[in-house]
């Protein structure tokens, strides 16, 4: 417990310094005020403050020795204040071994910095004298973070901090080591984040840590431009092991995929992601083909924003959304091929967008980059309209992907769609893709069947019907030929 005493004859000065302490959450437990020398002495001996901010002008010569004696006896840190920048006042500060000397009018930033340093010094000194505090800290280690073990009878809470650029974590660590916590946490730096472990036996954990988190966000952004993400794990079980808390809190870091950086996420339990079918439905494929042919940018923007940027908790699993975005990119890829745009700078941009979808940590950024690339493709396609050579193989593949659920789909249907003979289209397909029509059709059907088996509770018969097989027995036979196991075994194995 650290106490501050503000002694100044000017009421406004006392109030102003007190307000700064409160506003900046400088971690003094008690802030006292004295407007006269008599009140100062009374509070000094009754409360034994750890830090005193005193106006030198209020101490008369006949009281100077007594004040100096009290400071020496109780080893109090003193900050002296004066409106006179004189050598005499400086000597008085030196005589008191003053921590700092403030000339009025005060600088708020300087007051904040000096008081924070004082508070930290006093807290660390008291901590060294408290064996129980040292014992508690020693019980928190990397082992307790990564290996499940029984916790002590202490109410711990975890806060995780992660920067967008892991190489700048040493800057964050230095920032936290200099930061002034009411109840200092144990810092455990990792390769991609910093874990803060708080002992919350004497505080209301959630409200206190929310306050700390928001203050850290504000002060970090005042000093640094590097985006930061904070996760606070607030367990309903106060004695959950640190290892379990860490694993659940780490899951919560992925929420930044939806919320972005510069946010605080509070996790109360395991993160339960919503499972979705990441692949485009036949109707969605047709819609995208139509939009690509029309080249309407507003339609694309509205579709992407509605699909990806209006989500609310509980969120879909981020990996499934990345897969869905790659399915959309595949549609754009086929459109590029049909206009012979899969070369040069645009081809390099395609690979960049693919990498962005897989690895960019923020969904909003992925969508924006995707749309910019899509607009570039549409612009390039518009300049190629004078040379409408289309890739019949890509058109045929699109047709197969849209109609594979039709049990009667055959090579003649596809060849007729692209206005080629069945034999000629078959030879083109084999030459360009190294696969026959029947193999490609079966591949699409099995791929969709695997998704339905994993993501739905449809019967084997229903799965067979929805993927274009004439009956469940034939479906099971082909599925086993392609995957090595039966549909039922495939579904059961994934549940284990």
Short mmCIF file of C-alpha atoms in Angstrom, two decimals:
data_model
loop_
_atom_site.label_atom_id
_atom_site.label_comp_id
_atom_site.label_asym_id
_atom_site.label_seq_id
_atom_site.Cartn_x
_atom_site.Cartn_y
_atom_site.Cartn_z
CA UNK A 1 0.00 0.00 0.00
CA UNK A 2 1.61 3.28 -1.15
CA UNK A 3 0.47 6.65 0.25
CA UNK A 4 0.95 10.12 -1.24
CA UNK A 5 0.63 13.37 0.72
CA UNK A 6 0.19 16.65 -1.20
CA UNK A 7 1.05 19.70 0.93
CA UNK A 8 0.39 23.12 -0.61
CA UNK A 9 -1.31 26.25 0.67
CA UNK A 10 -3.04 26.73 -2.68
CA UNK A 11 -6.23 24.64 -2.83
CA UNK A 12 -6.16 24.62 -6.63
CA UNK A 13 -2.62 23.22 -6.66
CA UNK A 14 -3.57 20.39 -4.30
CA UNK A 15 -6.69 19.61 -6.27
CA UNK A 16 -4.84 19.72 -9.60
CA UNK A 17 -2.11 17.29 -8.56
CA UNK A 18 -4.71 14.99 -7.03
CA UNK A 19 -6.71 15.06 -10.25
CA UNK A 20 -3.63 14.14 -12.32
CA UNK A 21 -2.92 11.17 -10.04
CA UNK A 22 -6.49 9.95 -10.47
CA UNK A 23 -6.79 10.67 -14.21
CA UNK A 24 -3.55 8.93 -15.13
CA UNK A 25 -4.26 6.09 -12.67
CA UNK A 26 -0.88 6.51 -10.99
CA UNK A 27 -1.05 3.58 -8.56
CA UNK A 28 -1.10 5.30 -5.18
CA UNK A 29 -3.49 3.54 -2.83
CA UNK A 30 -4.25 6.68 -0.81
CA UNK A 31 -3.86 10.36 -1.66
CA UNK A 32 -3.88 12.78 1.29
CA UNK A 33 -3.87 16.61 1.24
CA UNK A 34 -2.70 19.29 3.66
CA UNK A 35 -3.23 23.04 3.28
CA UNK A 36 -1.23 24.11 6.33
CA UNK A 37 1.97 23.12 8.06
CA UNK A 38 0.05 21.98 11.15
CA UNK A 39 -2.12 19.66 9.07
CA UNK A 40 1.01 18.41 7.32
CA UNK A 41 2.64 17.35 10.58
CA UNK A 42 -0.55 15.73 11.85
CA UNK A 43 -0.98 13.64 8.71
CA UNK A 44 2.71 12.85 8.49
CA UNK A 45 2.82 11.12 11.88
CA UNK A 46 -0.68 9.65 11.72
CA UNK A 47 -0.56 8.23 8.17
CA UNK A 48 3.19 7.83 7.51
CA UNK A 49 3.01 8.69 3.79
CA UNK A 50 5.56 7.10 1.47
CA UNK A 51 5.80 10.13 -0.82
CA UNK A 52 5.29 13.82 0.02
CA UNK A 53 4.88 16.64 -2.50
CA UNK A 54 5.51 19.78 -0.45
CA UNK A 55 5.52 23.47 -1.20
CA UNK A 56 8.79 24.68 0.36
CA UNK A 57 7.36 28.15 1.01
CA UNK A 58 4.85 26.76 3.54
CA UNK A 59 7.60 25.56 5.90
CA UNK A 60 8.72 28.35 8.24
CA UNK A 61 12.30 28.45 9.55
CA UNK A 62 11.25 27.37 13.06
CA UNK A 63 9.58 24.22 11.63
CA UNK A 64 12.26 23.28 9.14
CA UNK A 65 14.32 21.06 11.44
CA UNK A 66 11.30 19.11 12.62
CA UNK A 67 10.17 18.42 9.06
CA UNK A 68 13.68 17.32 8.09
CA UNK A 69 13.80 15.00 11.10
CA UNK A 70 10.48 13.33 10.18
CA UNK A 71 11.63 12.78 6.60
CA UNK A 72 14.83 11.14 7.82
CA UNK A 73 13.09 9.03 10.49
CA UNK A 74 10.45 7.54 8.19
CA UNK A 75 12.61 7.48 5.05
CA UNK A 76 9.96 9.30 3.11
CA UNK A 77 10.52 10.28 -0.52
CA UNK A 78 10.11 14.03 -0.91
CA UNK A 79 9.28 16.09 -3.99
CA UNK A 80 9.70 19.80 -3.35
CA UNK A 81 7.68 22.53 -5.07
CA UNK A 82 8.40 26.23 -5.31
CA UNK A 83 7.55 29.31 -7.33
CA UNK A 84 11.07 30.73 -6.76
CA UNK A 85 13.85 29.42 -8.98
CA UNK A 86 16.55 30.41 -6.49
CA UNK A 87 19.75 28.81 -5.26
CA UNK A 88 18.37 28.86 -1.72
CA UNK A 89 15.37 26.71 -2.70
CA UNK A 90 17.63 24.30 -4.57
CA UNK A 91 19.78 23.90 -1.45
CA UNK A 92 16.70 23.13 0.62
CA UNK A 93 15.79 20.38 -1.82
CA UNK A 94 19.30 18.94 -1.62
CA UNK A 95 19.18 19.06 2.17
CA UNK A 96 16.00 16.94 2.09
CA UNK A 97 17.53 14.56 -0.47
CA UNK A 98 14.54 15.45 -2.64
CA UNK A 99 13.56 13.07 -5.42
CA UNK A 100 12.75 16.04 -7.67
CA UNK A 101 12.15 19.79 -7.62
CA UNK A 102 9.10 21.25 -9.36
CA UNK A 103 8.93 24.87 -10.44
CA UNK A 104 5.44 26.33 -10.61
CA UNK A 105 3.55 26.25 -12.90
CA UNK A 106 3.96 22.49 -13.15
CA UNK A 107 4.10 20.41 -16.32
CA UNK A 108 1.41 17.66 -16.14
CA UNK A 109 3.61 15.21 -18.08
CA UNK A 110 6.52 15.82 -15.72
CA UNK A 111 4.31 15.38 -12.66
CA UNK A 112 2.96 12.13 -14.02
CA UNK A 113 6.43 10.76 -14.83
CA UNK A 114 8.00 11.70 -11.48
CA UNK A 115 5.11 10.46 -9.33
CA UNK A 116 4.99 7.21 -11.28
CA UNK A 117 8.71 6.63 -10.70
CA UNK A 118 8.33 7.38 -7.00
CA UNK A 119 5.43 4.99 -6.67
CA UNK A 120 7.32 2.26 -8.50
CA UNK A 121 10.43 2.67 -6.34
CA UNK A 122 8.39 2.49 -3.13
CA UNK A 123 6.41 -0.55 -4.33
CA UNK A 124 9.55 -2.45 -5.30
CA UNK A 125 11.21 -1.64 -1.99
CA UNK A 126 8.19 -2.94 -0.07
CA UNK A 127 8.02 -6.02 -2.24
CA UNK A 128 11.63 -6.90 -1.43
CA UNK A 129 10.76 -6.72 2.25
CA UNK A 130 7.71 -9.01 1.83
CA UNK A 131 8.74 -12.72 1.73
CA UNK A 132 5.22 -13.87 0.82
CA UNK A 133 5.20 -11.70 -2.31
CA UNK A 134 8.54 -13.12 -3.42
CA UNK A 135 7.33 -16.66 -2.80
CA UNK A 136 4.17 -16.07 -4.83
CA UNK A 137 6.12 -14.69 -7.78
CA UNK A 138 8.55 -17.59 -7.76
CA UNK A 139 5.63 -20.02 -8.07
CA UNK A 140 4.72 -18.49 -11.44
CA UNK A 141 7.01 -19.71 -14.19
CA UNK A 142 7.09 -20.88 -17.79
CA UNK A 143 6.55 -24.39 -16.50
CA UNK A 144 3.26 -23.41 -14.85
CA UNK A 145 2.25 -21.81 -18.15
CA UNK A 146 2.96 -24.80 -20.40
CA UNK A 147 2.54 -27.79 -18.06
CA UNK A 148 -0.70 -28.55 -16.25
CA UNK A 149 -0.18 -28.43 -12.50
CA UNK A 150 -2.23 -27.62 -9.46
CA UNK A 151 -2.38 -23.92 -8.68
CA UNK A 152 -1.69 -22.45 -5.29
CA UNK A 153 -4.58 -21.09 -3.32
CA UNK A 154 -4.27 -17.84 -5.27
CA UNK A 155 -6.68 -16.18 -7.68
CA UNK A 156 -4.66 -15.64 -10.88
CA UNK A 157 -5.70 -13.87 -14.08
CA UNK A 158 -3.94 -13.80 -17.44
CA UNK A 159 -3.53 -11.00 -19.93
CA UNK A 160 -1.95 -11.69 -23.34
CA UNK A 161 -0.38 -8.94 -25.48
CA UNK A 162 0.62 -9.41 -29.08
CA UNK A 163 2.11 -7.02 -31.63
CA UNK A 164 1.57 -7.26 -35.35
CA UNK A 165 5.33 -7.35 -35.80
CA UNK A 166 6.83 -9.93 -33.38
CA UNK A 167 10.32 -8.47 -33.91
CA UNK A 168 9.23 -5.43 -31.89
CA UNK A 169 8.31 -7.44 -28.79
CA UNK A 170 11.46 -6.23 -26.95
CA UNK A 171 10.04 -2.70 -27.17
CA UNK A 172 6.76 -3.88 -25.63
CA UNK A 173 8.65 -5.74 -22.90
CA UNK A 174 10.62 -2.60 -21.99
CA UNK A 175 7.38 -0.61 -22.00
CA UNK A 176 5.78 -3.06 -19.56
CA UNK A 177 8.83 -3.27 -17.33
CA UNK A 178 8.70 0.52 -16.91
CA UNK A 179 4.93 0.59 -16.57
CA UNK A 180 3.40 1.40 -13.21
CA UNK A 181 0.92 -1.20 -12.03
CA UNK A 182 -0.94 -1.00 -8.76
CA UNK A 183 -0.39 -4.73 -8.41
CA UNK A 184 2.62 -5.60 -10.61
CA UNK A 185 2.13 -8.76 -12.70
CA UNK A 186 4.71 -11.42 -13.51
CA UNK A 187 5.90 -10.91 -17.10
CA UNK A 188 6.55 -14.02 -19.21
CA UNK A 189 7.84 -13.04 -22.68
CA UNK A 190 7.34 -15.59 -25.47
CA UNK A 191 8.45 -15.55 -29.11
CA UNK A 192 5.20 -14.03 -30.39
CA UNK A 193 3.51 -12.47 -27.35
CA UNK A 194 3.95 -11.41 -23.74
CA UNK A 195 1.93 -13.09 -20.99
CA UNK A 196 1.09 -11.08 -17.87
CA UNK A 197 0.05 -13.05 -14.77
CA UNK A 198 -1.84 -11.06 -12.14
CA UNK A 199 -2.58 -12.10 -8.59
CA UNK A 200 -6.11 -10.87 -7.92
CA UNK A 201 -6.82 -11.93 -4.34
CA UNK A 202 -7.42 -8.39 -3.11
CA UNK A 203 -9.14 -6.82 -6.10
CA UNK A 204 -12.14 -7.25 -8.38
CA UNK A 205 -10.25 -8.93 -11.23
CA UNK A 206 -12.36 -8.08 -14.28
CA UNK A 207 -12.96 -4.40 -13.62
CA UNK A 208 -9.39 -3.76 -12.47
CA UNK A 209 -7.82 -5.55 -15.43
CA UNK A 210 -10.18 -3.89 -17.91
CA UNK A 211 -9.09 -0.54 -16.55
CA UNK A 212 -5.42 -1.52 -16.78
CA UNK A 213 -5.86 -2.85 -20.33
CA UNK A 214 -7.59 0.24 -21.66
CA UNK A 215 -4.99 2.48 -20.04
CA UNK A 216 -2.17 0.44 -21.61
CA UNK A 217 -3.82 0.71 -25.04
CA UNK A 218 -4.07 4.49 -24.74
CA UNK A 219 -0.54 5.02 -23.48
CA UNK A 220 1.00 2.56 -25.95
CA UNK A 221 -0.63 4.37 -28.88
CA UNK A 222 0.53 7.72 -27.54
CA UNK A 223 4.14 6.53 -27.80
CA UNK A 224 4.24 3.86 -30.51
CA UNK A 225 2.61 3.23 -33.88
CA UNK A 226 2.90 -0.57 -33.80
CA UNK A 227 -0.60 -2.18 -33.64
CA UNK A 228 -1.22 -4.16 -30.45
CA UNK A 229 -3.86 -6.71 -29.47
CA UNK A 230 -4.87 -7.52 -25.87
CA UNK A 231 -6.74 -10.54 -24.57
CA UNK A 232 -7.96 -10.81 -20.99
CA UNK A 233 -9.03 -14.23 -19.75
CA UNK A 234 -11.71 -13.97 -17.05
CA UNK A 235 -12.44 -17.47 -15.84
CA UNK A 236 -15.61 -18.40 -13.94
CA UNK A 237 -13.36 -20.83 -12.07
CA UNK A 238 -10.93 -18.59 -10.13
CA UNK A 239 -8.57 -21.49 -9.46
CA UNK A 240 -8.27 -22.83 -12.99
CA UNK A 241 -4.66 -23.80 -13.71
CA UNK A 242 -2.46 -21.25 -15.45
CA UNK A 243 -1.86 -23.75 -18.23
CA UNK A 244 -5.59 -24.06 -18.98
CA UNK A 245 -6.09 -20.31 -18.75
CA UNK A 246 -3.21 -19.75 -21.16
CA UNK A 247 -4.55 -22.23 -23.73
CA UNK A 248 -7.99 -20.62 -23.68
CA UNK A 249 -6.65 -17.07 -23.74
CA UNK A 250 -4.38 -17.93 -26.69
CA UNK A 251 -7.46 -19.02 -28.62
CA UNK A 252 -8.92 -15.61 -27.94
CA UNK A 253 -6.06 -13.90 -29.77
CA UNK A 254 -7.57 -15.17 -33.02
CA UNK A 255 -10.59 -12.91 -32.47
CA UNK A 256 -8.41 -10.07 -33.76
CA UNK A 257 -9.03 -11.67 -37.19
CA UNK A 258 -12.50 -10.12 -36.95
CA UNK A 259 -11.99 -7.14 -34.62
CA UNK A 260 -8.56 -5.97 -35.74
CA UNK A 261 -5.76 -4.65 -33.55
CA UNK A 262 -5.98 -1.87 -30.95
CA UNK A 263 -8.77 -3.80 -29.24
CA UNK A 264 -9.31 -5.55 -25.92
CA UNK A 265 -11.02 -8.94 -26.06
CA UNK A 266 -12.40 -10.45 -22.87
CA UNK A 267 -12.64 -14.26 -22.93
CA UNK A 268 -14.76 -15.95 -20.27
CA UNK A 269 -14.57 -19.52 -21.50
CA UNK A 270 -13.33 -21.56 -24.43
CA UNK A 271 -13.80 -19.90 -27.81
CA UNK A 272 -16.51 -21.85 -29.62
CA UNK A 273 -16.18 -21.16 -33.33
CA UNK A 274 -19.19 -21.60 -35.61
CA UNK A 275 -18.60 -24.29 -38.23
CA UNK A 276 -19.56 -23.35 -41.80
CA UNK A 277 -19.29 -24.93 -45.25
CA UNK A 278 -16.37 -22.99 -46.71
CA UNK A 279 -17.02 -23.93 -50.31
CA UNK A 280 -19.24 -22.07 -52.75
CA UNK A 281 -22.62 -23.59 -53.53
CA UNK A 282 -23.56 -24.08 -57.20
CA UNK A 283 -25.86 -21.05 -56.99
CA UNK A 284 -23.04 -18.92 -55.54
CA UNK A 285 -20.72 -20.07 -58.30
CA UNK A 286 -23.29 -19.05 -60.92
CA UNK A 287 -23.76 -15.70 -59.18
CA UNK A 288 -20.02 -15.01 -59.24
CA UNK A 289 -19.70 -16.03 -62.88
CA UNK A 290 -22.52 -13.61 -63.73
CA UNK A 291 -20.96 -10.78 -61.68
CA UNK A 292 -17.56 -11.37 -63.28
CA UNK A 293 -19.08 -11.22 -66.74
CA UNK A 294 -20.98 -8.04 -65.85
CA UNK A 295 -17.96 -6.44 -64.17
CA UNK A 296 -20.09 -4.49 -61.67
CA UNK A 297 -17.74 -3.36 -58.88
CA UNK A 298 -20.53 -2.25 -56.53
CA UNK A 299 -22.11 -5.69 -56.62
CA UNK A 300 -18.82 -7.30 -55.68
CA UNK A 301 -18.24 -4.83 -52.85
CA UNK A 302 -21.74 -5.32 -51.44
CA UNK A 303 -21.42 -9.10 -51.70
CA UNK A 304 -18.03 -9.19 -49.94
CA UNK A 305 -19.03 -6.76 -47.20
CA UNK A 306 -22.26 -8.63 -46.49
CA UNK A 307 -20.50 -11.99 -46.49
CA UNK A 308 -17.42 -11.12 -44.43
CA UNK A 309 -17.55 -7.74 -42.70
CA UNK A 310 -20.90 -7.79 -40.88
CA UNK A 311 -20.24 -10.72 -38.55
CA UNK A 312 -21.16 -10.87 -34.88
CA UNK A 313 -20.15 -13.30 -32.18
CA UNK A 314 -20.01 -16.25 -32.16
CA UNK A 315 -17.65 -16.01 -35.14
CA UNK A 316 -16.92 -18.67 -37.77
CA UNK A 317 -13.63 -20.50 -37.45
CA UNK A 318 -11.04 -18.24 -39.18
CA UNK A 319 -9.49 -21.10 -41.14
CA UNK A 320 -12.83 -21.90 -42.78
CA UNK A 321 -13.24 -18.28 -43.84
CA UNK A 322 -9.78 -18.32 -45.38
CA UNK A 323 -10.80 -21.45 -47.31
CA UNK A 324 -13.97 -19.70 -48.47
CA UNK A 325 -11.92 -16.75 -49.70
CA UNK A 326 -9.64 -19.06 -51.66
CA UNK A 327 -12.77 -20.56 -53.27
CA UNK A 328 -13.73 -17.07 -54.43
CA UNK A 329 -10.20 -16.47 -55.66
CA UNK A 330 -10.47 -19.68 -57.70
CA UNK A 331 -13.47 -18.17 -59.52
CA UNK A 332 -11.42 -15.08 -60.31
CA UNK A 333 -8.57 -17.31 -61.47
CA UNK A 334 -10.77 -19.07 -64.00
CA UNK A 335 -12.03 -15.72 -65.23
CA UNK A 336 -8.40 -14.61 -65.68
CA UNK A 337 -7.61 -17.74 -67.68
CA UNK A 338 -10.58 -17.22 -69.96
CA UNK A 339 -9.08 -13.84 -70.94
CA UNK A 340 -5.48 -15.12 -70.95
CA UNK A 341 -4.56 -12.85 -68.01
CA UNK A 342 -2.69 -15.52 -66.03
CA UNK A 343 0.76 -14.15 -66.80
CA UNK A 344 3.07 -11.26 -66.02
CA UNK A 345 2.42 -8.76 -63.24
CA UNK A 346 -1.22 -9.77 -62.79
CA UNK A 347 -0.17 -13.38 -62.24
CA UNK A 348 2.30 -12.22 -59.58
CA UNK A 349 -0.47 -10.18 -57.95
CA UNK A 350 -2.66 -13.29 -57.90
CA UNK A 351 -0.03 -15.19 -55.90
CA UNK A 352 0.33 -12.23 -53.53
CA UNK A 353 -3.41 -12.22 -52.85
CA UNK A 354 -3.34 -15.96 -52.26
CA UNK A 355 -0.61 -15.44 -49.63
CA UNK A 356 -2.60 -12.56 -48.12
CA UNK A 357 -5.67 -14.77 -47.72
CA UNK A 358 -3.65 -17.49 -46.02
CA UNK A 359 -1.55 -15.39 -43.65
CA UNK A 360 -2.83 -11.84 -43.14
CA UNK A 361 -4.07 -11.66 -39.50
CA UNK A 362 -6.97 -9.26 -40.19
CA UNK A 363 -10.09 -10.15 -42.20
CA UNK A 364 -10.85 -6.53 -43.17
CA UNK A 365 -7.44 -6.14 -44.78
CA UNK A 366 -7.85 -9.40 -46.72
CA UNK A 367 -11.22 -8.27 -48.11
CA UNK A 368 -9.83 -4.87 -49.14
CA UNK A 369 -6.80 -6.41 -50.87
CA UNK A 370 -9.03 -8.99 -52.57
CA UNK A 371 -11.35 -6.28 -53.92
CA UNK A 372 -8.45 -4.16 -55.20
CA UNK A 373 -7.05 -7.18 -57.04
CA UNK A 374 -10.49 -8.04 -58.42
CA UNK A 375 -10.94 -4.50 -59.75
CA UNK A 376 -7.55 -4.75 -61.44
CA UNK A 377 -8.58 -8.02 -63.10
CA UNK A 378 -11.84 -6.48 -64.33
CA UNK A 379 -9.97 -3.50 -65.78
CA UNK A 380 -7.54 -5.76 -67.60
CA UNK A 381 -10.36 -7.99 -68.85
CA UNK A 382 -12.16 -4.93 -70.25
CA UNK A 383 -9.11 -4.09 -72.37
CA UNK A 384 -9.10 -7.63 -73.77
CA UNK A 385 -12.70 -7.61 -74.99
CA UNK A 386 -11.48 -6.94 -78.52
CA UNK A 387 -9.84 -10.37 -78.45
CA UNK A 388 -12.55 -12.61 -76.98
CA UNK A 389 -10.58 -15.84 -77.13
CA UNK A 390 -11.98 -17.91 -74.33
CA UNK A 391 -10.53 -21.03 -72.78
CA UNK A 392 -13.01 -23.80 -73.51
CA UNK A 393 -11.39 -26.12 -70.96
CA UNK A 394 -11.94 -23.60 -68.15
CA UNK A 395 -15.53 -23.09 -69.29
CA UNK A 396 -16.06 -26.85 -69.26
CA UNK A 397 -14.56 -27.20 -65.78
CA UNK A 398 -16.83 -24.43 -64.48
CA UNK A 399 -19.83 -26.22 -65.98
CA UNK A 400 -18.81 -29.50 -64.30
CA UNK A 401 -18.38 -27.77 -60.92
CA UNK A 402 -21.83 -26.21 -61.21
CA UNK A 403 -23.66 -29.38 -62.34
CA UNK A 404 -21.76 -32.30 -60.77
CA UNK A 405 -24.80 -33.04 -58.57
CA UNK A 406 -26.76 -34.03 -61.68
CA UNK A 407 -26.58 -37.87 -61.86
CA UNK A 408 -27.06 -37.74 -65.64
CA UNK A 409 -24.24 -35.31 -66.38
CA UNK A 410 -22.04 -36.66 -69.19
CA UNK A 411 -19.22 -35.60 -71.48
CA UNK A 412 -21.66 -34.72 -74.25
CA UNK A 413 -23.44 -32.18 -72.02
CA UNK A 414 -20.19 -30.41 -71.21
CA UNK A 415 -18.92 -30.49 -74.81
CA UNK A 416 -22.23 -29.11 -76.04
CA UNK A 417 -22.00 -26.27 -73.48
CA UNK A 418 -18.62 -25.15 -74.84
CA UNK A 419 -19.66 -25.79 -78.44
CA UNK A 420 -17.08 -28.52 -79.11
CA UNK A 421 -17.31 -32.19 -79.98
CA UNK A 422 -17.03 -34.62 -77.02
CA UNK A 423 -13.84 -36.19 -78.39
CA UNK A 424 -12.15 -32.84 -78.99
CA UNK A 425 -13.09 -31.44 -75.56
CA UNK A 426 -11.93 -34.68 -73.90
CA UNK A 427 -8.54 -34.46 -75.61
CA UNK A 428 -8.18 -30.78 -74.63
CA UNK A 429 -9.02 -31.55 -71.02
CA UNK A 430 -6.56 -34.44 -70.82
CA UNK A 431 -3.81 -32.45 -72.51
CA UNK A 432 -4.20 -29.33 -70.36
CA UNK A 433 -5.14 -30.84 -66.98
CA UNK A 434 -3.86 -34.42 -67.28
CA UNK A 435 -7.24 -35.79 -66.16
CA UNK A 436 -10.21 -37.36 -67.91
CA UNK A 437 -13.77 -36.06 -67.79
CA UNK A 438 -14.91 -38.99 -65.64
CA UNK A 439 -12.01 -38.54 -63.18
CA UNK A 440 -12.69 -34.81 -62.85
CA UNK A 441 -16.40 -35.36 -62.30
CA UNK A 442 -15.75 -38.03 -59.66
CA UNK A 443 -13.18 -35.80 -57.95
CA UNK A 444 -15.71 -32.97 -57.60
CA UNK A 445 -18.40 -35.30 -56.29
CA UNK A 446 -16.09 -36.94 -53.71
CA UNK A 447 -14.79 -33.56 -52.54
CA UNK A 448 -18.33 -32.31 -51.90
CA UNK A 449 -19.29 -35.63 -50.28
CA UNK A 450 -16.40 -35.32 -47.81
CA UNK A 451 -17.61 -31.86 -46.79
CA UNK A 452 -21.17 -33.08 -46.27
CA UNK A 453 -20.00 -36.05 -44.22
CA UNK A 454 -17.93 -33.80 -41.96
CA UNK A 455 -20.20 -30.78 -41.65
CA UNK A 456 -23.71 -32.27 -41.69
CA UNK A 457 -25.67 -35.14 -40.20
CA UNK A 458 -27.17 -36.18 -43.54
CA UNK A 459 -27.61 -39.90 -44.09
CA UNK A 460 -25.31 -41.70 -46.54
CA UNK A 461 -28.24 -41.95 -48.94
CA UNK A 462 -28.86 -38.17 -48.79
CA UNK A 463 -25.17 -37.43 -49.30
CA UNK A 464 -25.15 -39.69 -52.34
CA UNK A 465 -28.21 -37.93 -53.81
CA UNK A 466 -26.78 -34.44 -53.23
CA UNK A 467 -23.49 -35.29 -54.91
CA UNK A 468 -24.85 -36.87 -58.10
CA UNK A 469 -24.55 -40.61 -57.35
CA UNK A 470 -27.37 -42.89 -58.49
CA UNK A 471 -27.63 -44.70 -55.14
CA UNK A 472 -25.91 -45.14 -51.77
CA UNK A 473 -24.26 -48.47 -52.66
CA UNK A 474 -22.62 -47.09 -55.80
CA UNK A 475 -21.57 -43.99 -53.87
CA UNK A 476 -19.97 -46.08 -51.12
CA UNK A 477 -18.10 -48.17 -53.71
CA UNK A 478 -16.67 -45.14 -55.54
CA UNK A 479 -15.91 -43.31 -52.29
CA UNK A 480 -13.87 -46.26 -51.00
CA UNK A 481 -12.01 -46.53 -54.32
CA UNK A 482 -11.05 -42.86 -54.11
CA UNK A 483 -10.29 -42.49 -50.39
CA UNK A 484 -9.50 -46.03 -49.22
CA UNK A 485 -12.30 -46.10 -46.62
CA UNK A 486 -16.10 -46.17 -46.61
CA UNK A 487 -18.16 -42.98 -46.12
CA UNK A 488 -19.27 -44.13 -42.68
CA UNK A 489 -15.71 -44.89 -41.59
CA UNK A 490 -14.59 -41.51 -42.94
CA UNK A 491 -17.22 -39.73 -40.85
CA UNK A 492 -16.51 -41.81 -37.71
CA UNK A 493 -12.74 -41.38 -37.99
CA UNK A 494 -13.04 -37.60 -38.05
CA UNK A 495 -15.08 -37.63 -34.86
CA UNK A 496 -12.27 -39.28 -32.89
#
